CSV table of N, CA and C in Angstrom, one decimal:
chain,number,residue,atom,x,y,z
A,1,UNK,N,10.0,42.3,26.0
A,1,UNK,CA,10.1,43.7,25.9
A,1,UNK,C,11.4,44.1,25.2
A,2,UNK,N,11.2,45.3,24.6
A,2,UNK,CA,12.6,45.2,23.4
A,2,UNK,C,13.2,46.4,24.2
A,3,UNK,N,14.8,46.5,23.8
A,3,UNK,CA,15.5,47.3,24.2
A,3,UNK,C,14.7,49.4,24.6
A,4,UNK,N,14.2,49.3,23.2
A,4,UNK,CA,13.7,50.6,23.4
A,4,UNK,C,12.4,50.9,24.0
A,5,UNK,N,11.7,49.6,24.9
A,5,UNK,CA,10.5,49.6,25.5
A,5,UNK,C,11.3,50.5,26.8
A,6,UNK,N,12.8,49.6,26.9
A,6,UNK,CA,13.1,49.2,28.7
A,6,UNK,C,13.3,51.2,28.7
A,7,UNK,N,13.6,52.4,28.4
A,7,UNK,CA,13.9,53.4,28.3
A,7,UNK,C,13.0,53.9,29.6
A,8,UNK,N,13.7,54.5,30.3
A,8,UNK,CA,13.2,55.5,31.8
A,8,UNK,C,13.9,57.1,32.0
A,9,UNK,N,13.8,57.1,33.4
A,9,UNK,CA,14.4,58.6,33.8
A,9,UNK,C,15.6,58.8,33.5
A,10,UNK,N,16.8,57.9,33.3
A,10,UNK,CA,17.3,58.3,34.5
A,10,UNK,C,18.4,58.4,32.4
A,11,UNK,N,17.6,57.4,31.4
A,11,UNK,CA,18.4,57.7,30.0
A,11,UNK,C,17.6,59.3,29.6
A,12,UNK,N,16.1,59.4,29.7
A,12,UNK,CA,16.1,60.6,29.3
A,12,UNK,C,17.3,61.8,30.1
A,13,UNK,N,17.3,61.6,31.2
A,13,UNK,CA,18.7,62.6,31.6
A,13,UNK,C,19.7,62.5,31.2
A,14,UNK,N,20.3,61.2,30.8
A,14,UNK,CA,21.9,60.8,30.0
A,14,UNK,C,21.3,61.4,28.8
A,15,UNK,N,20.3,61.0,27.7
A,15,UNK,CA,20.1,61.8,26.7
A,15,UNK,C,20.4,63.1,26.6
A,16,UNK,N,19.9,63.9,27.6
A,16,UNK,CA,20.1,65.3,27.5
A,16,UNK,C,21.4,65.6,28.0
A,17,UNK,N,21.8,64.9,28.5
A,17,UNK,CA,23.3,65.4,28.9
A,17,UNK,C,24.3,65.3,28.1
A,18,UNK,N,23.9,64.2,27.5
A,18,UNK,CA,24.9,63.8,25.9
A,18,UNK,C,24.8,64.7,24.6
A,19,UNK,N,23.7,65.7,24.9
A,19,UNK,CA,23.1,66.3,23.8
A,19,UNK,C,24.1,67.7,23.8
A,20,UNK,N,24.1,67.6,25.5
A,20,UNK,CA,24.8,68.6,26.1
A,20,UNK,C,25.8,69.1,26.6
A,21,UNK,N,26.7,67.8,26.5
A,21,UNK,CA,27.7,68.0,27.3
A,21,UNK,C,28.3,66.6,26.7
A,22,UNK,N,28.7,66.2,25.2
A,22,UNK,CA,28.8,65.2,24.3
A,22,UNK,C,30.3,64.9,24.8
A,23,UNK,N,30.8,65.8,25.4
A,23,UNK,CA,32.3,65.4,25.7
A,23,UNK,C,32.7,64.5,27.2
A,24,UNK,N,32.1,64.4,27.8
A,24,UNK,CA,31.9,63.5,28.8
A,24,UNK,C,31.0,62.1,29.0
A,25,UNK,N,32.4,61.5,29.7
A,25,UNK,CA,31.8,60.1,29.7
A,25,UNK,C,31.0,60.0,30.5
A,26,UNK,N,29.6,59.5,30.5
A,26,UNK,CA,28.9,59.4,31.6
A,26,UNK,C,28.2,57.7,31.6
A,27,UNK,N,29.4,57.2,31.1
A,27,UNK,CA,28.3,55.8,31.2
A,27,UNK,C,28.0,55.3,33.0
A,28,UNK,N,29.1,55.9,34.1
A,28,UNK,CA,28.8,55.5,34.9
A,28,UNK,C,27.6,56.1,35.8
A,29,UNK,N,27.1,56.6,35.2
A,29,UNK,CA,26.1,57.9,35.7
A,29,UNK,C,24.5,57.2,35.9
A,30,UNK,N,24.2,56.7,34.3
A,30,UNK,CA,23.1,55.7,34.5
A,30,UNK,C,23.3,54.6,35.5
A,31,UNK,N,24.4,54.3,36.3
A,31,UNK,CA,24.2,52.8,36.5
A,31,UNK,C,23.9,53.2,38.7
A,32,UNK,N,25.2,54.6,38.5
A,32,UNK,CA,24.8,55.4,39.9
A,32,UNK,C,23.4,55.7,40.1
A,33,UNK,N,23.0,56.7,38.9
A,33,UNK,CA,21.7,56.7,39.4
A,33,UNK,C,20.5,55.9,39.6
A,34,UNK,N,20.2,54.6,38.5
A,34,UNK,CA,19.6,54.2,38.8
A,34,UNK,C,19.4,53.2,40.2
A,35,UNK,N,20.7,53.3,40.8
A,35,UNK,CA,21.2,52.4,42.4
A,35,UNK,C,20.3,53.5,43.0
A,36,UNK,N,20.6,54.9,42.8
A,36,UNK,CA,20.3,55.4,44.4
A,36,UNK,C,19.0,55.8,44.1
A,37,UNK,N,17.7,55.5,42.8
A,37,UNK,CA,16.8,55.6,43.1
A,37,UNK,C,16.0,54.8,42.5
A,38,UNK,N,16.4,53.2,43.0
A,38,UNK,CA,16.2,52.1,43.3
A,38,UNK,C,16.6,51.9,44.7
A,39,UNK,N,17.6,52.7,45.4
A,39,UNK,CA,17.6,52.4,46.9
A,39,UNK,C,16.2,53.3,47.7
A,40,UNK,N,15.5,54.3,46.9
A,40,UNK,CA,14.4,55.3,47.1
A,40,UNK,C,13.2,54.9,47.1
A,41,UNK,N,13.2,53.8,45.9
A,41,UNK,CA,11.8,53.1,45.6
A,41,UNK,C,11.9,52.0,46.9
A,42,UNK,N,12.8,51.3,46.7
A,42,UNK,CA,13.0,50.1,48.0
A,42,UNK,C,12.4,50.2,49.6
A,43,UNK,N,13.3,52.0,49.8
A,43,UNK,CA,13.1,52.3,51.3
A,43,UNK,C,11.6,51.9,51.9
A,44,UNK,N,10.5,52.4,51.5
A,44,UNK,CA,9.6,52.1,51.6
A,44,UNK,C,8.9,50.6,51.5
A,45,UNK,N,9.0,49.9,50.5
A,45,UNK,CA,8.7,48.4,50.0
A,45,UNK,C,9.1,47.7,51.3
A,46,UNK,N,10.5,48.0,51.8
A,46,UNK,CA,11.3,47.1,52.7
A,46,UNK,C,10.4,47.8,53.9
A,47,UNK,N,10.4,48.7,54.5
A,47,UNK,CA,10.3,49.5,55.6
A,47,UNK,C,8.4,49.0,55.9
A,48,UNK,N,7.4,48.8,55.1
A,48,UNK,CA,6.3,48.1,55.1
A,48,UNK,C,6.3,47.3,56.1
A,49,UNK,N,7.0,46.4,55.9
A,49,UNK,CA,7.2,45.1,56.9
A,49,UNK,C,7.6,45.3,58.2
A,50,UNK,N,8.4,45.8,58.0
A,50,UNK,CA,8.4,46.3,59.9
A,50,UNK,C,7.8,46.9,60.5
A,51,UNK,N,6.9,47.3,59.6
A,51,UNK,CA,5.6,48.7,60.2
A,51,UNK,C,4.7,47.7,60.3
A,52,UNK,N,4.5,47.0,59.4
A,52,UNK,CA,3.2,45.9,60.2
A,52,UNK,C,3.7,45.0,61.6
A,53,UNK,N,4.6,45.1,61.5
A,53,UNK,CA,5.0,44.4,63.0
A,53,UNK,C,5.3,45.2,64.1
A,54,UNK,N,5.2,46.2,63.8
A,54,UNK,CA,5.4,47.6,64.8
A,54,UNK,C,6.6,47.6,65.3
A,55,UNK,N,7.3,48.0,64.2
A,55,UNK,CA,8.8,48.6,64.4
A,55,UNK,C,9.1,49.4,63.7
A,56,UNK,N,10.1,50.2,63.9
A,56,UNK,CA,10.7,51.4,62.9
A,56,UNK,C,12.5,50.4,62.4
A,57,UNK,N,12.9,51.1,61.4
A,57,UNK,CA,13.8,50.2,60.6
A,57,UNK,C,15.4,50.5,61.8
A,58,UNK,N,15.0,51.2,62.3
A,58,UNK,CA,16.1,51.2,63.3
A,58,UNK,C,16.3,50.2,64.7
A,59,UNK,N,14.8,50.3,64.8
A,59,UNK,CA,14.5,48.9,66.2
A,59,UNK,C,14.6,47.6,65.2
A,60,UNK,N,14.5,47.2,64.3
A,60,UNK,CA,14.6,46.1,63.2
A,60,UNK,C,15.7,45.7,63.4
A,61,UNK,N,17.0,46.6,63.2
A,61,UNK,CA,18.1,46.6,63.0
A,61,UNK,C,19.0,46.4,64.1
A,62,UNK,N,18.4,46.9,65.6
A,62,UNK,CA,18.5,46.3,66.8
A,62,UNK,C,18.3,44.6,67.1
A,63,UNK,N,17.2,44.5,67.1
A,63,UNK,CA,16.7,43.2,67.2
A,63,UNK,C,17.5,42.2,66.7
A,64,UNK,N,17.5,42.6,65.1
A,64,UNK,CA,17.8,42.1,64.3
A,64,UNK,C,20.0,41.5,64.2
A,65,UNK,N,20.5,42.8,65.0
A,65,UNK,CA,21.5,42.6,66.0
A,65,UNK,C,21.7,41.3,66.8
A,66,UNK,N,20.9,41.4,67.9
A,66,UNK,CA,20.9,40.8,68.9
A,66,UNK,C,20.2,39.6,68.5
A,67,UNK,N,19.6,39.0,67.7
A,67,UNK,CA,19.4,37.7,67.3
A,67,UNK,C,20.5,37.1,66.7
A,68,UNK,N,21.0,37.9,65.6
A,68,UNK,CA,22.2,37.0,64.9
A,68,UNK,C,23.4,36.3,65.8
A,69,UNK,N,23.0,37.4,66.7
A,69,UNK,CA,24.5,37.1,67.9
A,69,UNK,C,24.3,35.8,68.5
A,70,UNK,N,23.2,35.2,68.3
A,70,UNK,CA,22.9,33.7,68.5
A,70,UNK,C,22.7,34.1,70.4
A,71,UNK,N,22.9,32.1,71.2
A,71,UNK,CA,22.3,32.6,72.4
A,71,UNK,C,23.5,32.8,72.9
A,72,UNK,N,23.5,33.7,74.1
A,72,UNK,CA,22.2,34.2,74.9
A,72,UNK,C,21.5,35.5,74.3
A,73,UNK,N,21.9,36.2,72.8
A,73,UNK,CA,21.0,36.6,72.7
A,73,UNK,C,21.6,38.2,73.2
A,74,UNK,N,23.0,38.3,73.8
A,74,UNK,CA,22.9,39.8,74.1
A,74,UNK,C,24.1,40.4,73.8
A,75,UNK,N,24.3,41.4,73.9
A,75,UNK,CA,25.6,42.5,73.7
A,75,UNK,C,25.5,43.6,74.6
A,76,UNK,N,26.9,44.4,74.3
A,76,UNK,CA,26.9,45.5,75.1
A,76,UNK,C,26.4,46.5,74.2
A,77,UNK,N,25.6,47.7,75.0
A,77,UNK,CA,25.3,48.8,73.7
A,77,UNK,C,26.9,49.0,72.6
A,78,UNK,N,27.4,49.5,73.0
A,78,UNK,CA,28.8,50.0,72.6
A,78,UNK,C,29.0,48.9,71.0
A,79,UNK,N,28.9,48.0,71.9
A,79,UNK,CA,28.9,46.8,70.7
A,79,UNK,C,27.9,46.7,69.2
A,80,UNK,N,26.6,47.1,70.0
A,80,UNK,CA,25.8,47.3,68.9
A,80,UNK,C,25.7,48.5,68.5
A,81,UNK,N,26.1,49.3,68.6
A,81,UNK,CA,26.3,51.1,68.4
A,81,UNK,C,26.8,50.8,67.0
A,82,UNK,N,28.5,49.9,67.2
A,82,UNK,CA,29.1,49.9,66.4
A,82,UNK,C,28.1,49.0,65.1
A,83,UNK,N,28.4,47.8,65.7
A,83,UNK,CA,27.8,46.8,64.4
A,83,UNK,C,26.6,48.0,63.4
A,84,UNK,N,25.9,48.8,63.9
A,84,UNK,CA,25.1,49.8,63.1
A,84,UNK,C,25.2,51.1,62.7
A,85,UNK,N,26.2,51.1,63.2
A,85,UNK,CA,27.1,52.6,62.8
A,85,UNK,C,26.8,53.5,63.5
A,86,UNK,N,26.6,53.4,64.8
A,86,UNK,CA,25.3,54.8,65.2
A,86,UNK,C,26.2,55.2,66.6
A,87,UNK,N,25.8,56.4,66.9
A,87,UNK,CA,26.4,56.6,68.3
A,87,UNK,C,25.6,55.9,69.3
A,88,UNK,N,26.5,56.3,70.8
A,88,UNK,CA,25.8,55.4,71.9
A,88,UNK,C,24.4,56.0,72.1
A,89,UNK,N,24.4,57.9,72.2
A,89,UNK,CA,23.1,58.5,72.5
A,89,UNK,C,22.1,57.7,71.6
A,90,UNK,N,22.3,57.8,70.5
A,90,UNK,CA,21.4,57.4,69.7
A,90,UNK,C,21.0,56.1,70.1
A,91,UNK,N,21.8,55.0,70.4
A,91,UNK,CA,21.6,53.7,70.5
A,91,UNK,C,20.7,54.1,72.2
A,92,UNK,N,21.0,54.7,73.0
A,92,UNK,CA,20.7,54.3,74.1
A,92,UNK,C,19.2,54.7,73.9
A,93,UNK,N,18.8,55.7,72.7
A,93,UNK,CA,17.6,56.2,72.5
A,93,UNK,C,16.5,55.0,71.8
A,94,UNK,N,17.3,54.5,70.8
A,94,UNK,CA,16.7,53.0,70.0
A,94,UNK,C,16.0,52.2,72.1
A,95,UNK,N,17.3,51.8,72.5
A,95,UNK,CA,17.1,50.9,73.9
A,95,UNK,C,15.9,51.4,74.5
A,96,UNK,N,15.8,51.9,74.4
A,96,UNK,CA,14.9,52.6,75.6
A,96,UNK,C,13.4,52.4,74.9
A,97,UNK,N,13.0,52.7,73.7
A,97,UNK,CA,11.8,52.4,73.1
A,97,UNK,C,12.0,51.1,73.1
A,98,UNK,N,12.7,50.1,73.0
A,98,UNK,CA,12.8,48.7,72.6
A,98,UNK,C,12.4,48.0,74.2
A,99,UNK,N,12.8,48.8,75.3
A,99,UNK,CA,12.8,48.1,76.4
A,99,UNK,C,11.2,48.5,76.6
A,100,UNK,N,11.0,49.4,76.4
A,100,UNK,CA,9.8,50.4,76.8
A,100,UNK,C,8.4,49.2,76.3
A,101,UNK,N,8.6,48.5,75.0
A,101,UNK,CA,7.9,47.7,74.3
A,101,UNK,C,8.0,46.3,75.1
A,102,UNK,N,8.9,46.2,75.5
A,102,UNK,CA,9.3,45.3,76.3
A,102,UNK,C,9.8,43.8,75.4
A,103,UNK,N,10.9,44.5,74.2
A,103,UNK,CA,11.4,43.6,72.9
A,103,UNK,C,12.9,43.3,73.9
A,104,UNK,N,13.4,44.4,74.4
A,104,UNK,CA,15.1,44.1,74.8
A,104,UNK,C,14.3,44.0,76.8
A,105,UNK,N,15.8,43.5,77.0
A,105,UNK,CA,15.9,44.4,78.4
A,105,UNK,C,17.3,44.5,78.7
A,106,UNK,N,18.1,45.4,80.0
A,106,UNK,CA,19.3,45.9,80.4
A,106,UNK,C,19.2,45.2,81.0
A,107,UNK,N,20.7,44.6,81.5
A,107,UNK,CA,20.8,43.3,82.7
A,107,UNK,C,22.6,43.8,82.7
A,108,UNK,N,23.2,43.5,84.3
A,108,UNK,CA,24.1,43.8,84.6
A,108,UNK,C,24.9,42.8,83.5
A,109,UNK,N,26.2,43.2,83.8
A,109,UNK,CA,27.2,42.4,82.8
A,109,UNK,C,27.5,41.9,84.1
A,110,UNK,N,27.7,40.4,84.2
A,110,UNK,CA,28.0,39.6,85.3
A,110,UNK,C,29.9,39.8,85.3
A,111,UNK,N,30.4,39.8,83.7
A,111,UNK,CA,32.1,39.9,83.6
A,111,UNK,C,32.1,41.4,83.9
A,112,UNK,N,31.4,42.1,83.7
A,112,UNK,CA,32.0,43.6,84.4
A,112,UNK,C,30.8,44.4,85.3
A,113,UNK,N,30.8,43.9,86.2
A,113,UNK,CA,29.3,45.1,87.2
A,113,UNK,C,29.3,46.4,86.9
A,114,UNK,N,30.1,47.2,86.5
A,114,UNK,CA,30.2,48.3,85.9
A,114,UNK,C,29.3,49.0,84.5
A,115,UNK,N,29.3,47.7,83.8
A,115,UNK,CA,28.8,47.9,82.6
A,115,UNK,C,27.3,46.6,82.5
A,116,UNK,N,26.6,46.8,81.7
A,116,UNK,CA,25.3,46.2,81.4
A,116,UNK,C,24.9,45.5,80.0
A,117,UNK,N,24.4,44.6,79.4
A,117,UNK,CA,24.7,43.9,78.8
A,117,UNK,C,22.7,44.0,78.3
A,118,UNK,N,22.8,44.1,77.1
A,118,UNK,CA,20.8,44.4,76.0
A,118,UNK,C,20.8,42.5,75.7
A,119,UNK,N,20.1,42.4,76.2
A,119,UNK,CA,19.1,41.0,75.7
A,119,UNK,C,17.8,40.9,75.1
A,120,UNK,N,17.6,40.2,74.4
A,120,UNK,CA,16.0,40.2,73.4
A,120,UNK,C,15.5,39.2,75.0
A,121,UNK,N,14.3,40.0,74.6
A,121,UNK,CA,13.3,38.9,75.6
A,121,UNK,C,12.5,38.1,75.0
A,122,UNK,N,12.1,36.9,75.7
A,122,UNK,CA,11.3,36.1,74.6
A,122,UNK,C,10.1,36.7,73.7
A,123,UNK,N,9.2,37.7,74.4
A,123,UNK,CA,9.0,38.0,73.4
A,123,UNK,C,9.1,39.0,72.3
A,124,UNK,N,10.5,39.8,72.4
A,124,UNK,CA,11.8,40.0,70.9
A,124,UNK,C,12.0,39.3,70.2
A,125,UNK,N,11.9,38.1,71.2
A,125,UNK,CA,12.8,36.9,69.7
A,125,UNK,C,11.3,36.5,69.0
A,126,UNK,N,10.4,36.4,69.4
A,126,UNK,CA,9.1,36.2,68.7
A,126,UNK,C,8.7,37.6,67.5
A,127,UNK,N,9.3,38.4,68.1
A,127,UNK,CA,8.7,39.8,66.8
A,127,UNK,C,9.6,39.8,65.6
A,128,UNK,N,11.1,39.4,66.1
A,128,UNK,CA,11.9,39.5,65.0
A,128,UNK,C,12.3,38.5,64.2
A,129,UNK,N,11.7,37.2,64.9
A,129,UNK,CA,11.6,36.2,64.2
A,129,UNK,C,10.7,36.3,63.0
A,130,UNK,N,9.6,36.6,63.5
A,130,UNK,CA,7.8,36.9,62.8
A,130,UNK,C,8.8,37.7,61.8
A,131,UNK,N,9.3,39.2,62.1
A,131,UNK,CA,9.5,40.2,60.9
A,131,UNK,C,10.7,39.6,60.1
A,132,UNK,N,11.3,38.6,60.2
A,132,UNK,CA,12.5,38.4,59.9
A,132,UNK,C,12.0,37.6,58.5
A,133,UNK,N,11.2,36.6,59.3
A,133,UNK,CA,10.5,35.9,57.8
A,133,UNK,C,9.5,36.5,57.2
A,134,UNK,N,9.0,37.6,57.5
A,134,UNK,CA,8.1,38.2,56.6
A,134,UNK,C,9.4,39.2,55.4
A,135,UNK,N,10.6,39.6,56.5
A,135,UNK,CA,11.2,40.7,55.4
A,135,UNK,C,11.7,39.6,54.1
A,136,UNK,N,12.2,38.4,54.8
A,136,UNK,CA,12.6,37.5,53.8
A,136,UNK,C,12.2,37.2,52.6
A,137,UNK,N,11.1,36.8,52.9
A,137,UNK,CA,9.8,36.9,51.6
A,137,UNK,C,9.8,38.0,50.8
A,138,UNK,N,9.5,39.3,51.8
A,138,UNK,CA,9.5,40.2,50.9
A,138,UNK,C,10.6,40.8,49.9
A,139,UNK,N,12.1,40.6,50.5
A,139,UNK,CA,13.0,40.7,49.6
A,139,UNK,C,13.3,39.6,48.5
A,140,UNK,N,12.7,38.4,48.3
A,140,UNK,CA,12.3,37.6,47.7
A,140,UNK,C,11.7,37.6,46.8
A,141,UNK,N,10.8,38.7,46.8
A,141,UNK,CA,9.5,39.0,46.4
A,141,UNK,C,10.2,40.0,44.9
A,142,UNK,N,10.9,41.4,46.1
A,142,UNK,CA,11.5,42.2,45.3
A,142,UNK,C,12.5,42.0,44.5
A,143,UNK,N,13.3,41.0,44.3
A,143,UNK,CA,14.2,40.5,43.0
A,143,UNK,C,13.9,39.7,42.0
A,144,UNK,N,12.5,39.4,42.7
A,144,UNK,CA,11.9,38.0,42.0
A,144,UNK,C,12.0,38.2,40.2
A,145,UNK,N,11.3,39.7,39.6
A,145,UNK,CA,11.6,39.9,38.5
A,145,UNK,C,12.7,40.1,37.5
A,146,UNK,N,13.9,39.8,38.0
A,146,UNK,CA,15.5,39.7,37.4
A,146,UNK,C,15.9,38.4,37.3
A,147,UNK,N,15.6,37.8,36.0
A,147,UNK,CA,15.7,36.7,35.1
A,147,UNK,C,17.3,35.9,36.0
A,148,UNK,N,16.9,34.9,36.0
A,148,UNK,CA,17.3,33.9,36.5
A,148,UNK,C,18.7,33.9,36.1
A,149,UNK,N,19.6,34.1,37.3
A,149,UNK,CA,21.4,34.4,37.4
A,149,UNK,C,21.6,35.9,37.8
A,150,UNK,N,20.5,36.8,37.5
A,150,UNK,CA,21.3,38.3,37.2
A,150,UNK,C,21.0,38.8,38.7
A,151,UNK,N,20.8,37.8,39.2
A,151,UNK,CA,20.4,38.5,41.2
A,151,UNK,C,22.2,38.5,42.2
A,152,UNK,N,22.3,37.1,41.1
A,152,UNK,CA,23.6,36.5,41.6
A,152,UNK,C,24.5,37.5,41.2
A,153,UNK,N,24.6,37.7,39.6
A,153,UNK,CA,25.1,38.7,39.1
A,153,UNK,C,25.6,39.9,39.8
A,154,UNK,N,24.6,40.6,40.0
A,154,UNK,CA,24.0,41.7,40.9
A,154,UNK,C,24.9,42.1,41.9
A,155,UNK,N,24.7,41.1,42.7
A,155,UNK,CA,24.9,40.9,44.1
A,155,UNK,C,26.5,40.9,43.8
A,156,UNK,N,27.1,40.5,43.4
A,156,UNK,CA,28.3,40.2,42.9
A,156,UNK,C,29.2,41.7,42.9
A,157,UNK,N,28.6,42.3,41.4
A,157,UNK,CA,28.7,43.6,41.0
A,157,UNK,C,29.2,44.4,41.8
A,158,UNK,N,27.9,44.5,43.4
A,158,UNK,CA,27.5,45.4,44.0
A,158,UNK,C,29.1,45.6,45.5
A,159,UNK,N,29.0,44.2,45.5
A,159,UNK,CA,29.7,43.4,46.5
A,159,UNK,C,31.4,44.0,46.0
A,160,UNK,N,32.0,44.0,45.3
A,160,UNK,CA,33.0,44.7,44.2
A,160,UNK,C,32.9,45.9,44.3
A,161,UNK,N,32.2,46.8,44.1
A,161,UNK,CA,31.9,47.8,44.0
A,161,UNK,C,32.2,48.2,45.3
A,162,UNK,N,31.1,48.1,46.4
A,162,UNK,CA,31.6,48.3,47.7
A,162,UNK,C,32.4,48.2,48.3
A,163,UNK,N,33.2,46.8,48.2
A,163,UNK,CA,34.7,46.7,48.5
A,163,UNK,C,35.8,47.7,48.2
A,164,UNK,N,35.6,47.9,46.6
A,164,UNK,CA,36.9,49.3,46.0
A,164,UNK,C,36.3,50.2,46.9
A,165,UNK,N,35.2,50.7,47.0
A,165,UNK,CA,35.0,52.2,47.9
A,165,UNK,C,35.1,52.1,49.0
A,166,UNK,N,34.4,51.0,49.6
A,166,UNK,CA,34.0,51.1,50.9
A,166,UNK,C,35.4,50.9,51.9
C-alpha cells in the first residue's frame, strides 16, 4: 500500500487546517488524534471479551486486581480503589456485584478486625483466568497488523510519552 493509499480522517482535518490556519504547527495533532480515536475503535474490540464472559470492564479490572496480587489472592478495598483509580463508593459498588456473582467474597482482616479484606473465590480465579487468556489473544490479535518491531516501537513511544505527562 503506497503512502497516498494510507490517507484517513484524521489528515483530511490536518489538510484543512493547514489550508486554514498555515501558520501553525500541527504535526502533533495527527499523532493525538489518531491515539484518542484508536483508543474509541479499541474500547469496544477489547470490552467484547469480557462481555462474553459476563463481566463489565470495571469487574475485569477488579478481578483482574486481585489475581495479580498473586496468593492468597486478596486486598483491602481502599487498596484496590487506589490500584484503579476509583473511589471507595464506587469500588464498594464494583464489590457488591462481584460478590453478588459470587467472583470475590469480604472476609474479616485477621491483622485488623476492624477492617475486611476482597478475595477471588475459586470460582473468580476460573473466570478471570478464562477472560485473561481470551483478552490475551485478543490484544494479540489487535496489533497483529503492525509490521514486525513497530509494536515494540509503539509501546516504547507511548511509555515516554506517558511518563513526561503523566
Amino acid at each position: 500500500m503506497s503512502e497516498q493509499d494510507e490517507h484517513d480522517l484524521t489528515d483530511v482535518i490536518l489538510g484543512q487546517w493547514r489550508r486554514e490556519r498555515p501558520d501553525l504547527d500541527l504535526s502533533a495533532m495527527g499523532t493525538l488524534g489518531r491515539l484518542w480515536l484508536l483508543a474509541e475503535v479499541l474500547r469496544p474490540l477489547v470490552e467484547e471479551v469480557f462481555t462474553r464472559h459476563g463481566l463489565r470492564r470495571g469487574e475485569f479490572d477488579v478481578l483482574a486486581a486481585l489475581r495479580r496480587a498473586g496468593e492468597p489472592y486478596t486486598l483491602i478495598p481502599s487498596e484496590l480503589a487506589d490500584m484503579l483509580m476509583m473511589s471507595r463508593a464506587g469500588m464498594t459498588n464494583r464489590l457488591d456485584r462481584l460478590e453478588e456473582a459470587g467472583l470475590v467474597e469480604r472476609r474479616l482482616d485477621p491483622a485488623d478486625r476492624r477492617s475486611f479484606l476482597v478475595a477471588l473465590t475459586p470460582r473468580g480465579r476460573e473466570v478471570i483466568d478464562a477472560t485473561m487468556t481470551d483478552h490475551a489473544a485478543n490484544l494479540r490479535r489487535l496489533v497483529s497488523s503492525l509490521p514486525p518491531g513497530e509494536a515494540g516501537t509503539l509501546d516504547r513511544a507511548l511509555r515516554t510519552l506517558l511518563h513526561t505527562l503523566g
